[in-house]
Every structure is written in C-alpha cells, then in structure tokens.
Coordinates of C-alpha atoms in Angstrom, one line a residue:
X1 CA -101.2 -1.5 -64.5
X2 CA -98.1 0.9 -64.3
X3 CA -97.1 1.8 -61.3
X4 CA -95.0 4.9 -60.9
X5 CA -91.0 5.3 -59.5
X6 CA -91.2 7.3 -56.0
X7 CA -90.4 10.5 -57.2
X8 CA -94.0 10.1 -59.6
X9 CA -92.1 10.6 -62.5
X10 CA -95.2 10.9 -65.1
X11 CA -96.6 13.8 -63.0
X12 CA -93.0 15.5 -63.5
X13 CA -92.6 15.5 -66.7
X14 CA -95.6 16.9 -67.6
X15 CA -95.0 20.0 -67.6
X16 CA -93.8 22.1 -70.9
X17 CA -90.4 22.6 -69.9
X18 CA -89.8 19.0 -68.7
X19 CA -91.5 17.6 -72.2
X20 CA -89.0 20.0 -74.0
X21 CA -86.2 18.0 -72.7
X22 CA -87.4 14.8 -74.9
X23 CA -86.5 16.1 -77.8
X24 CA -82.9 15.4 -77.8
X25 CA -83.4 12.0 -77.5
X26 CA -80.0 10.3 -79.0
X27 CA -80.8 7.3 -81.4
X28 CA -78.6 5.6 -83.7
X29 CA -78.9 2.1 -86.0
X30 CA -76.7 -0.5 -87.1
X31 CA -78.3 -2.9 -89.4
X32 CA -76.6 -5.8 -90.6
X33 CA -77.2 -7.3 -93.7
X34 CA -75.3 -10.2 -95.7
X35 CA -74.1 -10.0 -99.8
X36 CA -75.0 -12.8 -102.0
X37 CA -73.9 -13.6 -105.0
X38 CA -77.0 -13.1 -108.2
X39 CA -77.9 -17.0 -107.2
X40 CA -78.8 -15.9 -103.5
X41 CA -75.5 -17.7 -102.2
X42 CA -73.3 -16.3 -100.0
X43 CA -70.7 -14.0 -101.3
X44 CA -66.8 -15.0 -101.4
X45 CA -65.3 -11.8 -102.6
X46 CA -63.4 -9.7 -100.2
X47 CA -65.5 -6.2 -99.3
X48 CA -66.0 -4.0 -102.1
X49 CA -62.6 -1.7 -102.2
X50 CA -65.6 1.4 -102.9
X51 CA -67.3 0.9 -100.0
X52 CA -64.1 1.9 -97.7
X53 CA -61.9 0.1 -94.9
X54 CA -63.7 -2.0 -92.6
X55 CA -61.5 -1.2 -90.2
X56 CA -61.8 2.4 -89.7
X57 CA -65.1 3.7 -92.0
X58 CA -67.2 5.0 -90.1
X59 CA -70.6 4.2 -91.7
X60 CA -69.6 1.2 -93.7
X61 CA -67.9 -2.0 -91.8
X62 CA -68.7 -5.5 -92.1
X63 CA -69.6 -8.0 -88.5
X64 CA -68.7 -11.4 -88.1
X65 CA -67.9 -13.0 -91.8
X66 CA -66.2 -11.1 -94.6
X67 CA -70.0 -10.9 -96.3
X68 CA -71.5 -9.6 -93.6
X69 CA -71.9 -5.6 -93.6
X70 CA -73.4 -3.5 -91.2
X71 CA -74.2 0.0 -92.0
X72 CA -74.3 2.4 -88.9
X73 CA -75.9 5.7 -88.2
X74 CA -74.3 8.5 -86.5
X75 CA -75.8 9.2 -83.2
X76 CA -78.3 12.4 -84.3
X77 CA -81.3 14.1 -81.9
X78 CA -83.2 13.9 -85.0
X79 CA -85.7 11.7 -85.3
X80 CA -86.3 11.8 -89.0
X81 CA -82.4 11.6 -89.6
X82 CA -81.0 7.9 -89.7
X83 CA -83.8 5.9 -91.6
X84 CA -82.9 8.6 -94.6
X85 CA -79.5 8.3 -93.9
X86 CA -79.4 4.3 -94.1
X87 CA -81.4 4.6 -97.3
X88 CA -78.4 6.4 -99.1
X89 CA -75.8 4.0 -97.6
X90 CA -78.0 1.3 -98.7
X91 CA -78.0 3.3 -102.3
X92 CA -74.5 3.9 -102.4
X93 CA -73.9 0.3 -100.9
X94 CA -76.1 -1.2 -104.4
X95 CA -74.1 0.7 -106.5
X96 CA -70.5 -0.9 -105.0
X97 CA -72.1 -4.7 -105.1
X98 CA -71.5 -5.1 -109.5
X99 CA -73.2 -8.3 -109.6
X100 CA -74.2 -9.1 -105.6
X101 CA -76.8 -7.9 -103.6
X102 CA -78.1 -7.7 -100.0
X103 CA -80.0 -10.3 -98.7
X104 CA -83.4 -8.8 -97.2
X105 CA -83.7 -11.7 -94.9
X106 CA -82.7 -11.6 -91.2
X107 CA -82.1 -15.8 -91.4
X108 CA -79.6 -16.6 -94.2
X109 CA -80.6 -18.6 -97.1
X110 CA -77.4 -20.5 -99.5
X111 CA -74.6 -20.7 -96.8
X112 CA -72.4 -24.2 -98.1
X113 CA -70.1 -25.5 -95.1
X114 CA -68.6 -23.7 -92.4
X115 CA -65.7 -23.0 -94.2
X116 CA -67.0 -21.3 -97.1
X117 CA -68.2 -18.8 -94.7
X118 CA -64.9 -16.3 -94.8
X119 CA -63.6 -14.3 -91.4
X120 CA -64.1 -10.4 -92.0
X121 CA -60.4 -9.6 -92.7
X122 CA -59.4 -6.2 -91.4
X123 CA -55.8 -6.3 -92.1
X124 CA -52.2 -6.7 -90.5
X125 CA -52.0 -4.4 -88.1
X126 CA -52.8 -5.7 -84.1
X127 CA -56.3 -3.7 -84.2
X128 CA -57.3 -5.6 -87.2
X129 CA -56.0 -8.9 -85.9
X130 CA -57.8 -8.8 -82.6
X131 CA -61.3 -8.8 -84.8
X132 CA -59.9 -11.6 -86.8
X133 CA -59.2 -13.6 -83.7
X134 CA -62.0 -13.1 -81.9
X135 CA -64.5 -14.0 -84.9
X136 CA -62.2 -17.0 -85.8
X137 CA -63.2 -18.5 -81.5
X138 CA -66.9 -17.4 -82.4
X139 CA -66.7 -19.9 -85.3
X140 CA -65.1 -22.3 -83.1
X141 CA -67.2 -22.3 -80.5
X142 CA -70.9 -21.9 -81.7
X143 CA -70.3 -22.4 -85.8
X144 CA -69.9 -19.8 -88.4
X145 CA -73.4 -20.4 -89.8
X146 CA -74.6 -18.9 -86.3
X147 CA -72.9 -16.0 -86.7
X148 CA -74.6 -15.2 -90.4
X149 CA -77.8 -14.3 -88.6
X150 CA -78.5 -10.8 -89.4
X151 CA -80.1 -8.0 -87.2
X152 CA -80.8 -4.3 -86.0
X153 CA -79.9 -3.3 -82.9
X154 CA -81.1 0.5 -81.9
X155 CA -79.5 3.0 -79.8
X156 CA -80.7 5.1 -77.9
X157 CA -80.0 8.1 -75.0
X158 CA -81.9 10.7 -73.2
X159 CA -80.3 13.9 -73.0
X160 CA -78.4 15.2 -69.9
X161 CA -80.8 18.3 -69.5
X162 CA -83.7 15.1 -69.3
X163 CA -81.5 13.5 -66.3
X164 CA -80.3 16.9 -64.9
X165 CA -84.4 17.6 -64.2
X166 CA -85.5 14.1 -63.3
X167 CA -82.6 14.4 -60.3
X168 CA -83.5 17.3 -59.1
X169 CA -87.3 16.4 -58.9
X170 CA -86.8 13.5 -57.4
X171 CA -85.7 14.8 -53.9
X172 CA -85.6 11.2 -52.0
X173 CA -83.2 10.0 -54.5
X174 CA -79.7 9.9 -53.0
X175 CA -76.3 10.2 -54.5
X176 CA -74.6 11.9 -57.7
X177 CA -76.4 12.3 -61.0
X178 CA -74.1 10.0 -62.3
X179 CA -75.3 7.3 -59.4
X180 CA -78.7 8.0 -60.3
X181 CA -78.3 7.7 -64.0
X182 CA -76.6 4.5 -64.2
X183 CA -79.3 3.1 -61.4
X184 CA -82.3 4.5 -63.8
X185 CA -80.7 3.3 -66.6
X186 CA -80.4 -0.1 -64.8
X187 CA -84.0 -0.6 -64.0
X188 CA -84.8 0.2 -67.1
X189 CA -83.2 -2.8 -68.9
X190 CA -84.6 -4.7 -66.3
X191 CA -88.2 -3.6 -67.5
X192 CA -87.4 -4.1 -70.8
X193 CA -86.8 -8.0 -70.3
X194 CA -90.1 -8.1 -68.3
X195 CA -91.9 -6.6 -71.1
X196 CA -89.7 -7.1 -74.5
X197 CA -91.4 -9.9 -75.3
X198 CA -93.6 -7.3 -76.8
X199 CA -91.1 -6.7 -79.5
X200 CA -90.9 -9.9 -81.7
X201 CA -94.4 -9.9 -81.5
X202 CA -94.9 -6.8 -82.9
X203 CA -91.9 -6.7 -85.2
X204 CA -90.7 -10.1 -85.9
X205 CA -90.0 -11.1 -89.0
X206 CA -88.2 -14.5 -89.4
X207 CA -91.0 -17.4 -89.0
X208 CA -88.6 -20.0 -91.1
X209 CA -85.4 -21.4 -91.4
X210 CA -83.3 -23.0 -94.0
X211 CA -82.9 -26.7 -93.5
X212 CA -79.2 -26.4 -94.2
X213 CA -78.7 -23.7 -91.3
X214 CA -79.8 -26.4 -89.1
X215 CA -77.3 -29.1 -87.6
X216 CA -80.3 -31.3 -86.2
X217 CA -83.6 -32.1 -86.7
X218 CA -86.4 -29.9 -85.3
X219 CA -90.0 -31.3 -85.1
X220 CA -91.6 -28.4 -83.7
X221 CA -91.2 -27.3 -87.2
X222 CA -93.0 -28.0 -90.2
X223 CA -91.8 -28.6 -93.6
X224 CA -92.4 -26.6 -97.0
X225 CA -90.1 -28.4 -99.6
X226 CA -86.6 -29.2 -99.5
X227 CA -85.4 -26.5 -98.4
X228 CA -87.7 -24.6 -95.6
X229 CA -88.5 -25.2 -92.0
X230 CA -91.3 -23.1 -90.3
X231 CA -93.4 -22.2 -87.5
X232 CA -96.7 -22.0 -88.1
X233 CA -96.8 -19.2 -85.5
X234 CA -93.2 -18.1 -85.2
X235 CA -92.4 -14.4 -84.6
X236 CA -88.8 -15.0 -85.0
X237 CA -86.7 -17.4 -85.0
X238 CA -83.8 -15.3 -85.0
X239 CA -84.2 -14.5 -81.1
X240 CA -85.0 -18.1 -80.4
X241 CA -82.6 -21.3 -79.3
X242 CA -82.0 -21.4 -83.2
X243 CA -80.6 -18.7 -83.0
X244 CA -77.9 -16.4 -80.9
X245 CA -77.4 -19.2 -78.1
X246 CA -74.4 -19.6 -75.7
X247 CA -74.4 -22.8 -74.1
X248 CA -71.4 -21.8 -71.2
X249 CA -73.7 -18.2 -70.6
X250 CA -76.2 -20.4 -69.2
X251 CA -74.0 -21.1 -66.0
X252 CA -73.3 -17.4 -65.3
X253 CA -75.2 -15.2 -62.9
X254 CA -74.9 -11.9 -65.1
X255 CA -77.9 -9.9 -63.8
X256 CA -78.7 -5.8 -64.4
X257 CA -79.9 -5.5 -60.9
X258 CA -76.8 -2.7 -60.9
X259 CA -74.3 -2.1 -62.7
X260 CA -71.5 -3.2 -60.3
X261 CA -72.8 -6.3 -60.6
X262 CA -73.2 -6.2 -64.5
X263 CA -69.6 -5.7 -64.7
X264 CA -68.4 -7.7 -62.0
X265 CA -70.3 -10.6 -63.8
X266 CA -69.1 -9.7 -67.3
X267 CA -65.3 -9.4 -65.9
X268 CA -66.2 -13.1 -64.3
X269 CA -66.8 -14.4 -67.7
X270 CA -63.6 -13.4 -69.2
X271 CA -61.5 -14.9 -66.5
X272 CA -63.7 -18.0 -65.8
X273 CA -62.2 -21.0 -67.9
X274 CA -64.5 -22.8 -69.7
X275 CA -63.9 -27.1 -70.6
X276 CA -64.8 -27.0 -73.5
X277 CA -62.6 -23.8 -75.0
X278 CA -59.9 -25.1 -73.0
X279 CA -60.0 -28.1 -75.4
X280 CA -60.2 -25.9 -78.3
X281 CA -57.2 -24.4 -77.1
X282 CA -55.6 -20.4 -77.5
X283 CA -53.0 -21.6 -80.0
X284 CA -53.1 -24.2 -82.8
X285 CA -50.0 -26.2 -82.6
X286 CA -48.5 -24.7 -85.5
X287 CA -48.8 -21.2 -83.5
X288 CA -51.8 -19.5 -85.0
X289 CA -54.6 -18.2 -82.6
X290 CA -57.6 -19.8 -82.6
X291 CA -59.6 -17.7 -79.6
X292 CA -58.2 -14.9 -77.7
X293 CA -58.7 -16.8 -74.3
X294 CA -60.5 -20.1 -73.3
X295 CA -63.2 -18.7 -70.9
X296 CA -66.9 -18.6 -71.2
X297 CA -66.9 -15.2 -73.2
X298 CA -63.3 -13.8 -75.0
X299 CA -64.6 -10.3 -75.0
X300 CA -68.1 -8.6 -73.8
X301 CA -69.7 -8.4 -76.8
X302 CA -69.4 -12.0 -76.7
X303 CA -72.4 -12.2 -74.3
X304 CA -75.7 -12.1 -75.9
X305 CA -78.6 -9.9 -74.4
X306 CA -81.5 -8.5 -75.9
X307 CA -80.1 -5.1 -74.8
X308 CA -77.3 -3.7 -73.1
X309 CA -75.5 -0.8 -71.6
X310 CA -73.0 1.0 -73.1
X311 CA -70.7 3.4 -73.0
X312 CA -67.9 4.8 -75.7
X313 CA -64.5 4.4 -73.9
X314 CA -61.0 5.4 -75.1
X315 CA -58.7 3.7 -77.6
X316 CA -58.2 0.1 -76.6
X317 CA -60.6 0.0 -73.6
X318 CA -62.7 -2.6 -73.0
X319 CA -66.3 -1.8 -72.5
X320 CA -67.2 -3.5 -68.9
X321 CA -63.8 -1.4 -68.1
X322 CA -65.9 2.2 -70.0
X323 CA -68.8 1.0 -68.0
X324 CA -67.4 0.9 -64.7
X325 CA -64.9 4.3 -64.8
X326 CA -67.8 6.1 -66.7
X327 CA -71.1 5.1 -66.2
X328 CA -73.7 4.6 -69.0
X329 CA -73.9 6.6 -72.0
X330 CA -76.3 4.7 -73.9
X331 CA -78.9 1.9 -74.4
X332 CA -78.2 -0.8 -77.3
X333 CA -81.6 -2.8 -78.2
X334 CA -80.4 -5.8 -80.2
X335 CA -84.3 -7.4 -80.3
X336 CA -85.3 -6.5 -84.1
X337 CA -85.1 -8.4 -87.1
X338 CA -84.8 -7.1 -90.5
X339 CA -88.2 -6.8 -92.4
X340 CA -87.7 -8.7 -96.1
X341 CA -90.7 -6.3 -97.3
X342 CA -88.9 -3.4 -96.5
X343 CA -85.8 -2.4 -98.7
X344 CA -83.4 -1.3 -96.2
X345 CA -85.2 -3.8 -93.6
X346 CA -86.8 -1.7 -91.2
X347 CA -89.8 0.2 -90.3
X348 CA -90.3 4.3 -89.5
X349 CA -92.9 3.2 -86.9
X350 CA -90.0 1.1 -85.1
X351 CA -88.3 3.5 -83.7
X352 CA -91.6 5.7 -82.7
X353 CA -92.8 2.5 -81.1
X354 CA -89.3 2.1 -78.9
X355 CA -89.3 6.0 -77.8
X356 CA -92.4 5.0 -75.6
X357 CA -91.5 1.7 -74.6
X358 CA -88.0 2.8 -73.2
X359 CA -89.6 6.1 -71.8
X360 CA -91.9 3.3 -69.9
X361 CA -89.8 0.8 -69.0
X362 CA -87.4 3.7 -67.4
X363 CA -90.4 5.2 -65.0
X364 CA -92.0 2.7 -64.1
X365 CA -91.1 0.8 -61.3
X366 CA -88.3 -1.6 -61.4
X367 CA -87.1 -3.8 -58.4
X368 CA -84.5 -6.3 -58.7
X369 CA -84.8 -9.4 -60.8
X370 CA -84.3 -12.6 -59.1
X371 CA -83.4 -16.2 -60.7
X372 CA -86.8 -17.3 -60.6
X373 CA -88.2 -14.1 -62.6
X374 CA -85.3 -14.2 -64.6
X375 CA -86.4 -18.3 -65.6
X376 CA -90.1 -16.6 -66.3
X377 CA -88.7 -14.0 -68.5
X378 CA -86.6 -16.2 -70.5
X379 CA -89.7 -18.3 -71.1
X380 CA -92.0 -15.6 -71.7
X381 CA -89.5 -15.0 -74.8
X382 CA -89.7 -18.3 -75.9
X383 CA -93.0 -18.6 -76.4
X384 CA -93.3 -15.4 -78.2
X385 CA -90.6 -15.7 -80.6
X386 CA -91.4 -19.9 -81.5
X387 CA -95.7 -19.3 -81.1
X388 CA -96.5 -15.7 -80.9
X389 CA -99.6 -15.6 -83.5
X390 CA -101.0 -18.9 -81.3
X391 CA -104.6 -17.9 -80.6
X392 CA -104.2 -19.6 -76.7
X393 CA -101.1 -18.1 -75.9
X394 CA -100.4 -17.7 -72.4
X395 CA -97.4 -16.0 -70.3
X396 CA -96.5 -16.5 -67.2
X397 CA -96.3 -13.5 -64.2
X398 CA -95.5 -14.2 -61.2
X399 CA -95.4 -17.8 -61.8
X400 CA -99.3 -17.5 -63.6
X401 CA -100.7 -18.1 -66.4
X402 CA -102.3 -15.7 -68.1
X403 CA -103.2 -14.7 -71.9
X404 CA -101.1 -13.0 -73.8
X405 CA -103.5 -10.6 -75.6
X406 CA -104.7 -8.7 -72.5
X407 CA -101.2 -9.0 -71.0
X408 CA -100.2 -6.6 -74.6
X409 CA -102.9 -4.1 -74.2
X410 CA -102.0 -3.6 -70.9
X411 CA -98.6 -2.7 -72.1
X412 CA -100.3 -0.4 -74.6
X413 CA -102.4 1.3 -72.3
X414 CA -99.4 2.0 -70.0
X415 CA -97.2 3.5 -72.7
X416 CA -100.4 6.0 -73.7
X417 CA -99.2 8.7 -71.1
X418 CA -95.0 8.4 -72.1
X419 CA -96.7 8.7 -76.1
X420 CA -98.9 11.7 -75.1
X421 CA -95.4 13.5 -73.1
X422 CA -93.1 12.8 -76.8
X423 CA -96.1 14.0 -79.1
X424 CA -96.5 16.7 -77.1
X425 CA -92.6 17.6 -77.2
X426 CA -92.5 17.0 -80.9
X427 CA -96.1 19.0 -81.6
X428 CA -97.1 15.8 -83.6
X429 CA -99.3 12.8 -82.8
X430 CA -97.3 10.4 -84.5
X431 CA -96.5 8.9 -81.3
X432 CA -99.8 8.0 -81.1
X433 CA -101.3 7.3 -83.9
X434 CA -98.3 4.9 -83.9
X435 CA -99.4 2.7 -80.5
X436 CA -103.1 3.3 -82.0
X437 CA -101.7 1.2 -85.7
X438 CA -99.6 -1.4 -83.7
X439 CA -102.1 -2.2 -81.1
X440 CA -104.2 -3.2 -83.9
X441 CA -101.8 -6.7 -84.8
X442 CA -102.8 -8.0 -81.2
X443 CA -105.6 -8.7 -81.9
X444 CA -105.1 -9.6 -85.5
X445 CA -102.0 -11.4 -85.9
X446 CA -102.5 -12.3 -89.7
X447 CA -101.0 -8.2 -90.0
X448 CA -98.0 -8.8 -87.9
X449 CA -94.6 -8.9 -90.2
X450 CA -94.6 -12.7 -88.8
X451 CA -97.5 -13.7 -90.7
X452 CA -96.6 -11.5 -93.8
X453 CA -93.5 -12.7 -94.5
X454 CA -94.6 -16.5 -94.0
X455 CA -97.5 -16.0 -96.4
X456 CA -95.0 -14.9 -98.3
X457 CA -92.6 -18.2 -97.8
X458 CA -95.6 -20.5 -98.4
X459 CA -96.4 -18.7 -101.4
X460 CA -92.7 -19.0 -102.9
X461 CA -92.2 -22.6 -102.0
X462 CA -89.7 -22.3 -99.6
X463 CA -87.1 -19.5 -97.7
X464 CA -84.8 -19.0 -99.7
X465 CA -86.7 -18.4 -103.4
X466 CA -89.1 -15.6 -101.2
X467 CA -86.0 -13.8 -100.1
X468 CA -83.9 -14.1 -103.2
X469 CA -86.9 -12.3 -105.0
X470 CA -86.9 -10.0 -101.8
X471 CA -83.6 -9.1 -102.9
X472 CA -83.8 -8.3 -106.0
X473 CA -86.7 -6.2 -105.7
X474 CA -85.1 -4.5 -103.6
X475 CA -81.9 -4.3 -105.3
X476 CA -83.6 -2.8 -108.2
X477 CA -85.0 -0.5 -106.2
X478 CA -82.0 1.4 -104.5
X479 CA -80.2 1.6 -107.9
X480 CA -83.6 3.2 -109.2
X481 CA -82.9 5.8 -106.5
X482 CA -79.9 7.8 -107.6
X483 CA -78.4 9.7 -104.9
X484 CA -78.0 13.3 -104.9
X485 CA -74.1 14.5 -106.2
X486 CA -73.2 16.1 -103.4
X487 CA -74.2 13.2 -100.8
X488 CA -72.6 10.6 -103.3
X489 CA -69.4 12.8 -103.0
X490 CA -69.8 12.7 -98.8
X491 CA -69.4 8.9 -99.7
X492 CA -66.8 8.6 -101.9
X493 CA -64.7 11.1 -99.4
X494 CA -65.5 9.0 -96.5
X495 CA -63.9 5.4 -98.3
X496 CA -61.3 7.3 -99.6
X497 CA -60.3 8.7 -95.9
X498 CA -61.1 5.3 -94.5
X499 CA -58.4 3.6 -96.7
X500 CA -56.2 6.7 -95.6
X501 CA -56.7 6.0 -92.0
X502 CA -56.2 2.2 -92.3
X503 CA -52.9 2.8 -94.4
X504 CA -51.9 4.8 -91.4
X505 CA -52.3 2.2 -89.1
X506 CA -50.9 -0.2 -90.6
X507 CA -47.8 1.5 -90.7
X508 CA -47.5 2.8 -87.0
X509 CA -45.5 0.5 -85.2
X510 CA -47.3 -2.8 -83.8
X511 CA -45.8 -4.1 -80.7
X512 CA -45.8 -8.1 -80.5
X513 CA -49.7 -9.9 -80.7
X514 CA -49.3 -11.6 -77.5
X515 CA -48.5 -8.1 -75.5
X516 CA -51.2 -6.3 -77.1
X517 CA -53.8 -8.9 -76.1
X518 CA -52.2 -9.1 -72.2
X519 CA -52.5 -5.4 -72.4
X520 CA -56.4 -5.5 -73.5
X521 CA -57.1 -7.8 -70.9
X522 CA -55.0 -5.7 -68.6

C-alpha cells in the first residue's frame, strides 16, 4: 500500500488552499499520426504547403519521415482545452490531405522498402539540416520502418504555487526549491517505471503487427492471413522489443536516481563511440552526412524512455545542457498508443487517469532504483505489453511473483486519495468516476482497447483492412465537422506566418554545417 514521502504529503494537501494549487496543472499533447494514400499506403507527397512549415509551425510539424505529422498542443492549465484543440487541427489537417488521410493506427500498415519511406525535409538552412541528419542516422541505425510507429506522448507540470507550498511544508527537506523540485520530480519518474506498467494495460491499443514491418520471424505471434501477426493477449506492441528498441542503450547505465546523474549519463551517450556507428561512418565517401556522430545516441531525444524530464532551453541548446543549467520544467509521458476507435486517437479519460497517477507517483515514496529493480521493471513491461489480458499473469516485486490483478487494484486504491484532492480542486467527480470506469477492465479485460481493437482485426481479416476502414471513418468524420470561420482563419494565419518565419531563416546567414554541429555539441 502507499506509503507517504517524510513530509506526509497527502495530509498536506488537503487542505482547501493547498487543493486550490492543482488547478493549474500544465498539460500539453503531441500526437503523431502518419498520411496514407486512399489505398492505406504510405504517402510520398511532400507535406501539404496548407498545413504550414514544418520547421517553424507551431501546431503543425511532421516527426521522423516526411508522412509523419505530429500535431501539438499549447501548454494550457485547462483541462478541457487540448483534446478540443487537437480535434480542429485534426479538422483543418482533413481538409489539407485532398485525397490522403490519417492513419488511425499506432503500428503502420502499407510501408514498401526502407527507401520508400522519405526523410521529413525541413529545408536548406543549418536548423533544418540538423533534423535531416539526424533522422537520416535513425534510419541507418534501427531502419526507417521503426521509426513509422506512431504515438502520444503527454505533458505535464504542476504549478510553481503547488511546489512553492509543498517546500515550505516539508520542513526536513534541505536545499533550494529548485533542489527540491528537480529531486521530487526525479522520484517521481522513478515511480512511474515501477508502476507504468499500468498504462498499456489500461490504454493499449496495438495487439497486431503487419507482417511486412517485421524483418524476422516471431512465433510468439499468431497468424491471421497474409498480412497480420498478433497477440492473443497483447496490450501493445508498440512499447514492446517490436517496437522503439536501441540495441547500444542496453549497455548504458542512464538511471533517474537524480538528475546529475541523468545528465551525466545522457552526455556519456553522446560522446561514447559505438562499433557499429563507427562502421556506418559520419560522412559517406562522396561527403554527405549520414549521422551527426557515431556514438551510442547522436542527440537526447535519441534515447528512448517511457517518460522523461524536460525542460525548454534557449535557441540551439541541447536539452541534457537546459536540464542541467535549469532544472525541470516538465514531465513528457511517451507510454500511450493511439486508439483506432477514436478519430483523433485518444481518450478524454486519459488524461484524467494520468493527473492521479503522476500526483501518486510524485508523493509517494521513491528510493533509488538499482540494476536489479531496474531488470524487474523492464520485465514487468514486457509481460504487460506482449500478455496483458493473460488470465495468469504474474509480475514480479521484489524478485516475487505475484498476480497481476491485485497488484492493479492496489494501484487503484492508492491513487483514490490524489483523485479525491483534484475532484475536489475542480468541484467535479470526474476524477473519480474516472478510476471507478477504468478499474472495471482489470478485471474484465475483453473492455480494454487491447481486446477491442483485436476483435476488431480478427473481424476485418487482417491489420491493415481494420485500420484502413478506421481511417476512413474517421476521415469522413472530421470533414463532417466544419470548423468554425474564425478558428479556420487562426489556421490559415498560423501556415501563412510559418512559411514567413521559414523564408526568414532561410535567408539569415548560415555559417558552414560542420561548425554549426561542433558548436551544438559544444
């Protein structure tokens, strides 16, 4: 059961001033999504010229491949702000697509070779040709069909009036509030990859694969037709060794036991050479770049974590550099998958849910995680995301076994309290009315998204027909949602200044590519 931090935070924050505070919670999405072409294969047109500059638009960019968007949220205390928000950017994204559409699934479906998956192009200048660069290593190292996976990640901050109150109440707590944020902060992600596994049970929602994704054979999964691998009880796939994977990380000690040694281990990565890049090489022998270094991560975003720390630095800084000079500004969870029954891909209830697990993974206690709990939580993920629905499904703590389903109620029944303290601050009960719905799918893991969507797939035939109908459903659906003229105009302004601001770059003087990148590492 939940054991409080030393300062007995829940007692706290219980009173009406304290509660008060929650309700500028920060929170922000990105969603990711790719286009297809009307046959559900992947697009080879450059980004719509409507929907902005990827470089500099601030709503509208794309990720790794040129058919990849991702839509973003601005940061907003209001809870019922960025899921109307997406919707119109998903609106006004429909009406840019002519023919194309957004795929609804997280796992991609018609991808061809590697090389008809194009590079997101951002242009000339050196801004645009360091996104370029690095993309074009990630292909090299880990394959370009890796990087078509699509995801949510959520962002999230507690206001500084929240950590202004929590320091002073917690009188044996030494140093600055900046000290204590970044430490709090800190255990927090720890407790989240204790307890995250949590997530893709709740929430996942990629069970199957495309055959052609894969480069080998995978007998844990089953077949359905030529096209579909599965797991029978798969949460998602997306999060598993399928997946996001980086073979050098495995060697690295990165920890969140503090953040000195986050970012020491981070800034290790860049400089530590890595075989196998080496052989790649920096340059191709007729000059071009193929990675921006040969070490076991180019930049930070290069390492994969279910969340991180970050922080917004200035122009040109990198963020393990942000990190150390600033502290933390904000929490990036990475952990959810886009829902194909959901026409901009995620659920209201999400982000409700995530209030309460963060605000419980942040009080309660948090010591440092050693290798050998690190090992446990690593495998508690695996079994979660490859047989979450399994009726026997055990975890391990503290190296025993135990069931799963008890293990999640006791999760539940610890977050009641951290629900009661934001329902209270937003005079609602959605908080939890919203533990009392999703504690239901423990027990009845036929209602998870998991099982949905796969009843879904088997019903299709296969992967890729059940999201290519996803899609245009959904499709049909945003263009059947007009937007409003004055928020359409908000969009047409904002692509028109993007392709302003990108004009302007590209035109400010660049100095030589090979300075600029010593200067970033620098």
């Amino acid at each position: 059961m939940l054991q409080f931090t030393g300062c007995n935070a829940i007692e706290q924050f219980a009173s009406a001033e304290s509660v008060r505070s929650l309700r500028s919670i920060t929170r922000g999405y990105e969603k990711e999504c790719l286009r297809v072409a009307a046959d559900g294969s992947l697009s080879q047109a450059p980004h719509p010229q409507g929907l902005g500059s990827k470089l500099t638009h601030p709503w509208i960019t794309t990720d790794y491949s040129e058919a990849l968007l991702e839509f973003i949220t601005p940061p907003s205390r209001d809870p019922e702000f960025a899921l109307p928000f997406l919707r119109n950017v998903h609106r006004y994204a429909a009406m840019q697509l002519g023919s194309e559409m957004m795929w609804a699934s997280s796992m991609p479906g018609v991808l061809g070779d590697d090389a008809d998956i194009p590079l997101a192009n951002y242009g000339s200048s050196n801004t645009a040709r360091i996104k370029r660069v690095y993309r074009q290593g990630l292909g090299l190292r880990y394959g370009r069909r890796m990087q078509t996976i699509a995801g949510v990640h959520f962002n999230w901050s507690l206001p500084d009036e929240f950590w202004r109150q929590f320091h002073a109440r917690c009188g044996d707590c030494a140093g600055s509030l900046r000290e204590f944020m970044d430490d709090k902060y800190l255990g927090l992600v720890r407790n989240f990859l204790r307890y995250s596994w949590l997530i893709p049970y709740l929430f996942g929602a990629s069970p199957a694969v495309s055959k052609a994704f894969l480069r080998s054979a995978r007998p844990e999964l089953e077949a359905l037709g030529d096209d579909t691998l599965y797991g029978p009880h798969a949460t998602c796939l997306r999060m598993s060794d399928l997946g996001y994977q980086n073979r050098a990380q495995s060697k690295l000690s990165i920890n969140f036991n503090s953040l000195a040694e986050y970012t020491q281990a981070l800034d290790a990565a860049i400089h530590t050479p890595d075989p196998f890049y080496e052989a790649i090489g920096v340059r191709a022998p007729n000059g071009d770049w193929n990675q921006l270094n040969a070490n076991v991560i180019q930049i930070e975003n290069e390492f994969y974590a279910g969340i991180r720390p970050k922080r917004v630095g200035l122009q040109g800084e990198r963020p393990a550099v942000a990190l150390k000079r600033y502290g933390v500004e904000y929490l990036e969870v990475r952990l959810f998958d886009l829902n194909p029954l959901i026409d901009i891909g995620i659920a209201p209830e999400q982000a409700t849910f995530t209030d309460a697990f963060l605000l419980m993974c942040l009080l309660r206690d948090s010591p440092p995680i050693s290798p050998r709990e690190q090992g446990e939580n690593d495998e508690n993920k695996r079994r979660v995301v490859s047989h979450g629905r399994s009726p026997d499904l055990h975890l391990l703590v503290h190296n025993q076994e135990m069931a799963m389903r008890p293990l999640a109620h006791e999760l539940f029944d610890d977050m009641a309290p951290f629900a009661a303290m934001l329902d209270s601050a937003y005079q609602t009960s959605r908080y939890a009315d919203t533990l009392d719905a999703l504690r239901k799918l423990i027990d009845a893991p036929e209602l998870t998204p998991s099982a949905r969507v796969l009843d879904g797939i088997l019903a299709a035939g296969g992967l890729t027909e059940f999201a290519l109908d996803r899609s245009r459903q959904h499709h049909t659906s945003l263009l059947a949602q007009p937007l409003d003229g004055t928020v359409q105009q908000q969009f047409i302004l904002a692509a028109q200044r993007s392709w302003q601001e990108h004009a302007a770059i590209e035109a400010s003087p660049q100095i030589p590519f090979e300075d600029y990148v010593a200067n970033y590492y620098a």
